[in-house]
mmCIF file with all atom_site columns, C-alpha atoms in Angstrom:
data_model
loop_
_atom_site.group_PDB
_atom_site.id
_atom_site.type_symbol
_atom_site.label_atom_id
_atom_site.label_alt_id
_atom_site.label_comp_id
_atom_site.label_asym_id
_atom_site.label_entity_id
_atom_site.label_seq_id
_atom_site.pdbx_PDB_ins_code
_atom_site.Cartn_x
_atom_site.Cartn_y
_atom_site.Cartn_z
_atom_site.occupancy
_atom_site.B_iso_or_equiv
_atom_site.pdbx_formal_charge
_atom_site.auth_seq_id
_atom_site.auth_comp_id
_atom_site.auth_asym_id
_atom_site.auth_atom_id
_atom_site.pdbx_PDB_model_num
ATOM 1   C CA . MET X 1 1   ? -27.343 -5.487 3.941   1.00 53.00 ? 1395 MET X CA 1
ATOM 2   C CA . PRO X 1 2   ? -22.942 -5.736 3.431   1.00 59.00 ? 1396 PRO X CA 1
ATOM 3   C CA . THR X 1 3   ? -21.225 -3.121 4.880   1.00 68.00 ? 1397 THR X CA 1
ATOM 4   C CA . ALA X 1 4   ? -18.613 -1.068 3.176   1.00 71.00 ? 1398 ALA X CA 1
ATOM 5   C CA . SER X 1 5   ? -14.965 -0.293 4.514   1.00 80.00 ? 1399 SER X CA 1
ATOM 6   C CA . PRO X 1 6   ? -12.246 1.991  3.379   1.00 78.00 ? 1400 PRO X CA 1
ATOM 7   C CA . ILE X 1 7   ? -8.759  0.150  2.576   1.00 84.00 ? 1401 ILE X CA 1
ATOM 8   C CA . GLU X 1 8   ? -7.229  -0.192 5.959   1.00 82.00 ? 1402 GLU X CA 1
ATOM 9   C CA . ASP X 1 9   ? -3.805  -1.263 4.874   1.00 87.00 ? 1403 ASP X CA 1
ATOM 10  C CA . VAL X 1 10  ? -3.160  -0.204 1.922   1.00 89.00 ? 1404 VAL X CA 1
ATOM 11  C CA . ASN X 1 11  ? 0.333   -1.726 0.919   1.00 90.00 ? 1405 ASN X CA 1
ATOM 12  C CA . ALA X 1 12  ? -1.358  -5.564 1.297   1.00 91.00 ? 1406 ALA X CA 1
ATOM 13  C CA . LEU X 1 13  ? -3.278  -4.320 -1.986  1.00 93.00 ? 1407 LEU X CA 1
ATOM 14  C CA . PRO X 1 14  ? -0.585  -5.538 -4.956  1.00 94.00 ? 1408 PRO X CA 1
ATOM 15  C CA . GLY X 1 15  ? -1.946  -8.548 -6.192  1.00 94.00 ? 1409 GLY X CA 1
ATOM 16  C CA . LYS X 1 16  ? -5.927  -8.670 -4.816  1.00 95.00 ? 1410 LYS X CA 1
ATOM 17  C CA . MET X 1 17  ? -8.391  -8.865 -6.570  1.00 96.00 ? 1411 MET X CA 1
ATOM 18  C CA . VAL X 1 18  ? -10.361 -5.771 -7.467  1.00 96.00 ? 1412 VAL X CA 1
ATOM 19  C CA . HIS X 1 19  ? -14.078 -6.258 -8.707  1.00 96.00 ? 1413 HIS X CA 1
ATOM 20  C CA . ASP X 1 20  ? -16.204 -3.392 -10.283 1.00 94.00 ? 1414 ASP X CA 1
ATOM 21  C CA . GLN X 1 21  ? -19.910 -2.643 -9.218  1.00 92.00 ? 1415 GLN X CA 1
ATOM 22  C CA . LEU X 1 22  ? -21.839 -5.521 -10.263 1.00 93.00 ? 1416 LEU X CA 1
ATOM 23  C CA . GLY X 1 23  ? -18.933 -7.764 -8.106  1.00 93.00 ? 1417 GLY X CA 1
ATOM 24  C CA . ARG X 1 24  ? -17.150 -8.725 -12.107 1.00 93.00 ? 1418 ARG X CA 1
ATOM 25  C CA . LYS X 1 25  ? -13.573 -9.208 -11.173 1.00 93.00 ? 1419 LYS X CA 1
ATOM 26  C CA . LEU X 1 26  ? -11.877 -6.048 -12.683 1.00 94.00 ? 1420 LEU X CA 1
ATOM 27  C CA . GLY X 1 27  ? -8.534  -6.897 -12.089 1.00 93.00 ? 1421 GLY X CA 1
ATOM 28  C CA . GLU X 1 28  ? -5.351  -7.444 -10.017 1.00 95.00 ? 1422 GLU X CA 1
ATOM 29  C CA . VAL X 1 29  ? -3.645  -4.071 -8.160  1.00 95.00 ? 1423 VAL X CA 1
ATOM 30  C CA . ARG X 1 30  ? -0.525  -3.671 -9.534  1.00 95.00 ? 1424 ARG X CA 1
ATOM 31  C CA . GLU X 1 31  ? 1.025   -0.882 -8.403  1.00 94.00 ? 1425 GLU X CA 1
ATOM 32  C CA . ILE X 1 32  ? 0.434   2.160  -5.256  1.00 94.00 ? 1426 ILE X CA 1
ATOM 33  C CA . TYR X 1 33  ? 1.203   6.349  -6.200  1.00 93.00 ? 1427 TYR X CA 1
ATOM 34  C CA . THR X 1 34  ? 0.916   8.577  -3.208  1.00 90.00 ? 1428 THR X CA 1
ATOM 35  C CA . ARG X 1 35  ? 1.049   12.281 -3.081  1.00 85.00 ? 1429 ARG X CA 1
ATOM 36  C CA . ASP X 1 36  ? 3.578   13.383 -0.472  1.00 85.00 ? 1430 ASP X CA 1
ATOM 37  C CA . GLY X 1 37  ? 3.357   9.838  1.279   1.00 85.00 ? 1431 GLY X CA 1
ATOM 38  C CA . GLU X 1 38  ? -0.171  9.536  1.084   1.00 86.00 ? 1432 GLU X CA 1
ATOM 39  C CA . PRO X 1 39  ? -1.800  6.787  -0.827  1.00 89.00 ? 1433 PRO X CA 1
ATOM 40  C CA . MET X 1 40  ? -3.483  8.060  -3.361  1.00 90.00 ? 1434 MET X CA 1
ATOM 41  C CA . TRP X 1 41  ? -3.383  5.953  -7.024  1.00 93.00 ? 1435 TRP X CA 1
ATOM 42  C CA . VAL X 1 42  ? -3.663  2.476  -7.703  1.00 94.00 ? 1436 VAL X CA 1
ATOM 43  C CA . THR X 1 43  ? -2.868  0.419  -10.505 1.00 95.00 ? 1437 THR X CA 1
ATOM 44  C CA . VAL X 1 44  ? -4.953  -2.427 -12.078 1.00 95.00 ? 1438 VAL X CA 1
ATOM 45  C CA . GLU X 1 45  ? -4.094  -4.624 -14.361 1.00 93.00 ? 1439 GLU X CA 1
ATOM 46  C CA . SER X 1 46  ? -7.356  -5.723 -16.526 1.00 87.00 ? 1440 SER X CA 1
ATOM 47  C CA . SER X 1 47  ? -8.263  -8.252 -19.119 1.00 79.00 ? 1441 SER X CA 1
ATOM 48  C CA . THR X 1 48  ? -9.697  -6.156 -22.273 1.00 70.00 ? 1442 THR X CA 1
ATOM 49  C CA . GLY X 1 49  ? -11.006 -9.322 -23.740 1.00 68.00 ? 1443 GLY X CA 1
ATOM 50  C CA . LEU X 1 50  ? -9.315  -9.761 -27.349 1.00 67.00 ? 1444 LEU X CA 1
ATOM 51  C CA . THR X 1 51  ? -6.248  -7.327 -27.266 1.00 67.00 ? 1445 THR X CA 1
ATOM 52  C CA . GLY X 1 52  ? -5.102  -8.599 -23.513 1.00 77.00 ? 1446 GLY X CA 1
ATOM 53  C CA . GLU X 1 53  ? -4.349  -6.674 -20.789 1.00 83.00 ? 1447 GLU X CA 1
ATOM 54  C CA . GLN X 1 54  ? -4.683  -2.656 -20.003 1.00 86.00 ? 1448 GLN X CA 1
ATOM 55  C CA . LEU X 1 55  ? -3.316  -1.362 -16.607 1.00 91.00 ? 1449 LEU X CA 1
ATOM 56  C CA . VAL X 1 56  ? -5.078  1.129  -15.734 1.00 94.00 ? 1450 VAL X CA 1
ATOM 57  C CA . PHE X 1 57  ? -4.816  3.857  -12.344 1.00 95.00 ? 1451 PHE X CA 1
ATOM 58  C CA . ILE X 1 58  ? -8.148  3.895  -10.340 1.00 95.00 ? 1452 ILE X CA 1
ATOM 59  C CA . PRO X 1 59  ? -8.355  6.309  -7.548  1.00 93.00 ? 1453 PRO X CA 1
ATOM 60  C CA . LEU X 1 60  ? -7.818  4.009  -3.735  1.00 91.00 ? 1454 LEU X CA 1
ATOM 61  C CA . ALA X 1 61  ? -9.925  6.659  -2.262  1.00 88.00 ? 1455 ALA X CA 1
ATOM 62  C CA . ARG X 1 62  ? -12.729 5.240  -4.140  1.00 90.00 ? 1456 ARG X CA 1
ATOM 63  C CA . LEU X 1 63  ? -11.783 1.460  -3.604  1.00 92.00 ? 1457 LEU X CA 1
ATOM 64  C CA . LYS X 1 64  ? -13.599 -0.390 -0.439  1.00 93.00 ? 1458 LYS X CA 1
ATOM 65  C CA . GLU X 1 65  ? -13.751 -3.813 0.917   1.00 90.00 ? 1459 GLU X CA 1
ATOM 66  C CA . GLU X 1 66  ? -17.145 -4.737 0.895   1.00 86.00 ? 1460 GLU X CA 1
ATOM 67  C CA . ASP X 1 67  ? -17.536 -9.105 2.315   1.00 84.00 ? 1461 ASP X CA 1
ATOM 68  C CA . GLY X 1 68  ? -14.530 -9.454 1.709   1.00 85.00 ? 1462 GLY X CA 1
ATOM 69  C CA . LYS X 1 69  ? -13.930 -8.230 -1.813  1.00 92.00 ? 1463 LYS X CA 1
ATOM 70  C CA . ILE X 1 70  ? -12.179 -4.801 -2.796  1.00 95.00 ? 1464 ILE X CA 1
ATOM 71  C CA . GLN X 1 71  ? -15.050 -3.404 -4.677  1.00 95.00 ? 1465 GLN X CA 1
ATOM 72  C CA . VAL X 1 72  ? -14.977 0.018  -6.737  1.00 94.00 ? 1466 VAL X CA 1
ATOM 73  C CA . PRO X 1 73  ? -18.287 2.328  -7.509  1.00 93.00 ? 1467 PRO X CA 1
ATOM 74  C CA . TYR X 1 74  ? -17.535 1.962  -11.166 1.00 94.00 ? 1468 TYR X CA 1
ATOM 75  C CA . SER X 1 75  ? -18.225 -0.131 -14.382 1.00 94.00 ? 1469 SER X CA 1
ATOM 76  C CA . ILE X 1 76  ? -15.612 -2.525 -15.616 1.00 92.00 ? 1470 ILE X CA 1
ATOM 77  C CA . LYS X 1 77  ? -16.256 -0.234 -18.938 1.00 93.00 ? 1471 LYS X CA 1
ATOM 78  C CA . HIS X 1 78  ? -16.028 3.240  -17.073 1.00 95.00 ? 1472 HIS X CA 1
ATOM 79  C CA . VAL X 1 79  ? -12.598 1.988  -16.040 1.00 94.00 ? 1473 VAL X CA 1
ATOM 80  C CA . GLN X 1 80  ? -11.570 0.974  -18.891 1.00 91.00 ? 1474 GLN X CA 1
ATOM 81  C CA . ASP X 1 81  ? -11.783 4.056  -20.539 1.00 93.00 ? 1475 ASP X CA 1
ATOM 82  C CA . SER X 1 82  ? -9.809  5.466  -18.582 1.00 94.00 ? 1476 SER X CA 1
ATOM 83  C CA . PRO X 1 83  ? -6.906  8.241  -18.953 1.00 94.00 ? 1477 PRO X CA 1
ATOM 84  C CA . GLN X 1 84  ? -4.188  5.729  -20.844 1.00 92.00 ? 1478 GLN X CA 1
ATOM 85  C CA . ILE X 1 85  ? -1.605  6.465  -18.129 1.00 92.00 ? 1479 ILE X CA 1
ATOM 86  C CA . ASP X 1 86  ? 2.004   5.203  -18.147 1.00 88.00 ? 1480 ASP X CA 1
ATOM 87  C CA . ALA X 1 87  ? 2.436   3.653  -15.376 1.00 83.00 ? 1481 ALA X CA 1
ATOM 88  C CA . VAL X 1 88  ? 6.421   5.273  -14.712 1.00 87.00 ? 1482 VAL X CA 1
ATOM 89  C CA . ASP X 1 89  ? 8.001   6.384  -11.824 1.00 90.00 ? 1483 ASP X CA 1
ATOM 90  C CA . GLU X 1 90  ? 5.543   9.273  -11.032 1.00 91.00 ? 1484 GLU X CA 1
ATOM 91  C CA . LEU X 1 91  ? 2.677   11.282 -12.486 1.00 91.00 ? 1485 LEU X CA 1
ATOM 92  C CA . SER X 1 92  ? 3.354   14.487 -14.853 1.00 91.00 ? 1486 SER X CA 1
ATOM 93  C CA . ASP X 1 93  ? 0.197   17.083 -13.687 1.00 89.00 ? 1487 ASP X CA 1
ATOM 94  C CA . GLU X 1 94  ? -1.273  16.887 -16.436 1.00 93.00 ? 1488 GLU X CA 1
ATOM 95  C CA . ASP X 1 95  ? -1.584  13.421 -15.860 1.00 93.00 ? 1489 ASP X CA 1
ATOM 96  C CA . ASP X 1 96  ? -3.133  13.556 -12.185 1.00 90.00 ? 1490 ASP X CA 1
ATOM 97  C CA . TYR X 1 97  ? -5.038  16.596 -13.646 1.00 90.00 ? 1491 TYR X CA 1
ATOM 98  C CA . ARG X 1 98  ? -6.980  14.342 -16.633 1.00 93.00 ? 1492 ARG X CA 1
ATOM 99  C CA . LEU X 1 99  ? -7.133  11.193 -14.381 1.00 94.00 ? 1493 LEU X CA 1
ATOM 100 C CA . ARG X 1 100 ? -8.699  13.157 -10.622 1.00 91.00 ? 1494 ARG X CA 1
ATOM 101 C CA . ALA X 1 101 ? -10.512 14.642 -14.259 1.00 91.00 ? 1495 ALA X CA 1
ATOM 102 C CA . TYR X 1 102 ? -12.261 11.403 -15.114 1.00 94.00 ? 1496 TYR X CA 1
ATOM 103 C CA . TYR X 1 103 ? -12.881 10.221 -11.840 1.00 93.00 ? 1497 TYR X CA 1
ATOM 104 C CA . SER X 1 104 ? -14.241 13.368 -10.469 1.00 87.00 ? 1498 SER X CA 1
ATOM 105 C CA . VAL X 1 105 ? -11.538 13.303 -7.873  1.00 85.00 ? 1499 VAL X CA 1
ATOM 106 C CA . GLY X 1 106 ? -11.888 16.390 -5.367  1.00 75.00 ? 1500 GLY X CA 1
ATOM 107 C CA . ILE X 1 107 ? -13.774 18.484 -7.637  1.00 52.00 ? 1501 ILE X CA 1
ATOM 108 C CA . GLY X 1 108 ? -17.718 17.617 -6.639  1.00 48.00 ? 1502 GLY X CA 1
ATOM 109 C CA . ASP X 1 109 ? -16.956 16.461 -3.476  1.00 44.00 ? 1503 ASP X CA 1
ATOM 110 C CA . GLY X 1 110 ? -14.713 18.855 -1.380  1.00 43.00 ? 1504 GLY X CA 1
ATOM 111 C CA . GLU X 1 111 ? -17.326 19.881 1.112   1.00 40.00 ? 1505 GLU X CA 1
ATOM 112 C CA . LEU X 1 112 ? -17.329 17.108 2.463   1.00 40.00 ? 1506 LEU X CA 1
ATOM 113 C CA . ARG X 1 113 ? -13.749 17.103 3.868   1.00 41.00 ? 1507 ARG X CA 1
ATOM 114 C CA . THR X 1 114 ? -14.043 18.550 6.989   1.00 45.00 ? 1508 THR X CA 1
ATOM 115 C CA . ASP X 1 115 ? -18.319 17.046 7.420   1.00 46.00 ? 1509 ASP X CA 1
ATOM 116 C CA . ASN X 1 116 ? -17.767 13.866 6.688   1.00 48.00 ? 1510 ASN X CA 1
ATOM 117 C CA . ASP X 1 117 ? -13.938 11.785 8.014   1.00 54.00 ? 1511 ASP X CA 1
ATOM 118 C CA . LYS X 1 118 ? -15.937 8.846  6.950   1.00 53.00 ? 1512 LYS X CA 1
ATOM 119 C CA . SER X 1 119 ? -16.712 9.722  3.050   1.00 52.00 ? 1513 SER X CA 1
ATOM 120 C CA . TYR X 1 120 ? -14.645 9.199  0.025   1.00 52.00 ? 1514 TYR X CA 1
ATOM 121 C CA . ALA X 1 121 ? -13.303 12.867 0.023   1.00 52.00 ? 1515 ALA X CA 1
ATOM 122 C CA . SER X 1 122 ? -11.607 12.409 2.741   1.00 56.00 ? 1516 SER X CA 1
ATOM 123 C CA . ARG X 1 123 ? -9.343  10.588 2.208   1.00 60.00 ? 1517 ARG X CA 1
ATOM 124 C CA . VAL X 1 124 ? -7.710  11.860 -1.542  1.00 61.00 ? 1518 VAL X CA 1
ATOM 125 C CA . PRO X 1 125 ? -5.046  13.737 -0.371  1.00 63.00 ? 1519 PRO X CA 1
ATOM 126 C CA . GLU X 1 126 ? -4.544  17.625 -0.393  1.00 64.00 ? 1520 GLU X CA 1
ATOM 127 C CA . GLY X 1 127 ? -1.202  18.085 -1.037  1.00 66.00 ? 1521 GLY X CA 1
ATOM 128 C CA . GLU X 1 128 ? 0.850   20.458 -3.843  1.00 70.00 ? 1522 GLU X CA 1
ATOM 129 C CA . GLY X 1 129 ? 4.084   17.411 -5.149  1.00 75.00 ? 1523 GLY X CA 1
ATOM 130 C CA . PRO X 1 130 ? 4.442   15.117 -7.320  1.00 82.00 ? 1524 PRO X CA 1
ATOM 131 C CA . VAL X 1 131 ? 2.308   11.881 -7.030  1.00 80.00 ? 1525 VAL X CA 1
ATOM 132 C CA . GLN X 1 132 ? 4.947   9.127  -7.583  1.00 82.00 ? 1526 GLN X CA 1
ATOM 133 C CA . LYS X 1 133 ? 4.935   5.288  -7.511  1.00 84.00 ? 1527 LYS X CA 1
ATOM 134 C CA . ALA X 1 134 ? 5.290   4.082  -3.963  1.00 82.00 ? 1528 ALA X CA 1
ATOM 135 C CA . SER X 1 135 ? 8.556   2.168  -3.501  1.00 69.00 ? 1529 SER X CA 1
ATOM 136 C CA . ASP X 1 136 ? 8.318   -1.741 -2.519  1.00 61.00 ? 1530 ASP X CA 1
ATOM 137 C CA . GLU X 1 137 ? 9.973   -1.153 0.454   1.00 54.00 ? 1531 GLU X CA 1
ATOM 138 C CA . GLY X 1 138 ? 7.165   0.184  1.991   1.00 49.00 ? 1532 GLY X CA 1
#
């Protein structure tokens, strides 16, 4: 049985293909967004078929590497139905909240933070500052 592991080198993600829960190609990582310097979200350019491309936000804590592929525990439809957020340099508090609510980040697994350092929740930063696009300078 394949084993999934957290993403070790977040800075290497841009340009990598992300796959959905069934292994189907979802799209390529474009940007990384951080809170207080900790990676929080990635944007993925996803093909929507006839209508072209759509930029979607996915919580970085949900990305795993399995058998050399970057995967998320969501279907393509779930990701493409996520809230439409403008990929500007900084997310508004409202946009961050909408994304957290949609993906249930920090809602259902808060108690896992202290009990399991390998859980998805343990990789979600808890800071209070704004979520900003990570600089290309690293």
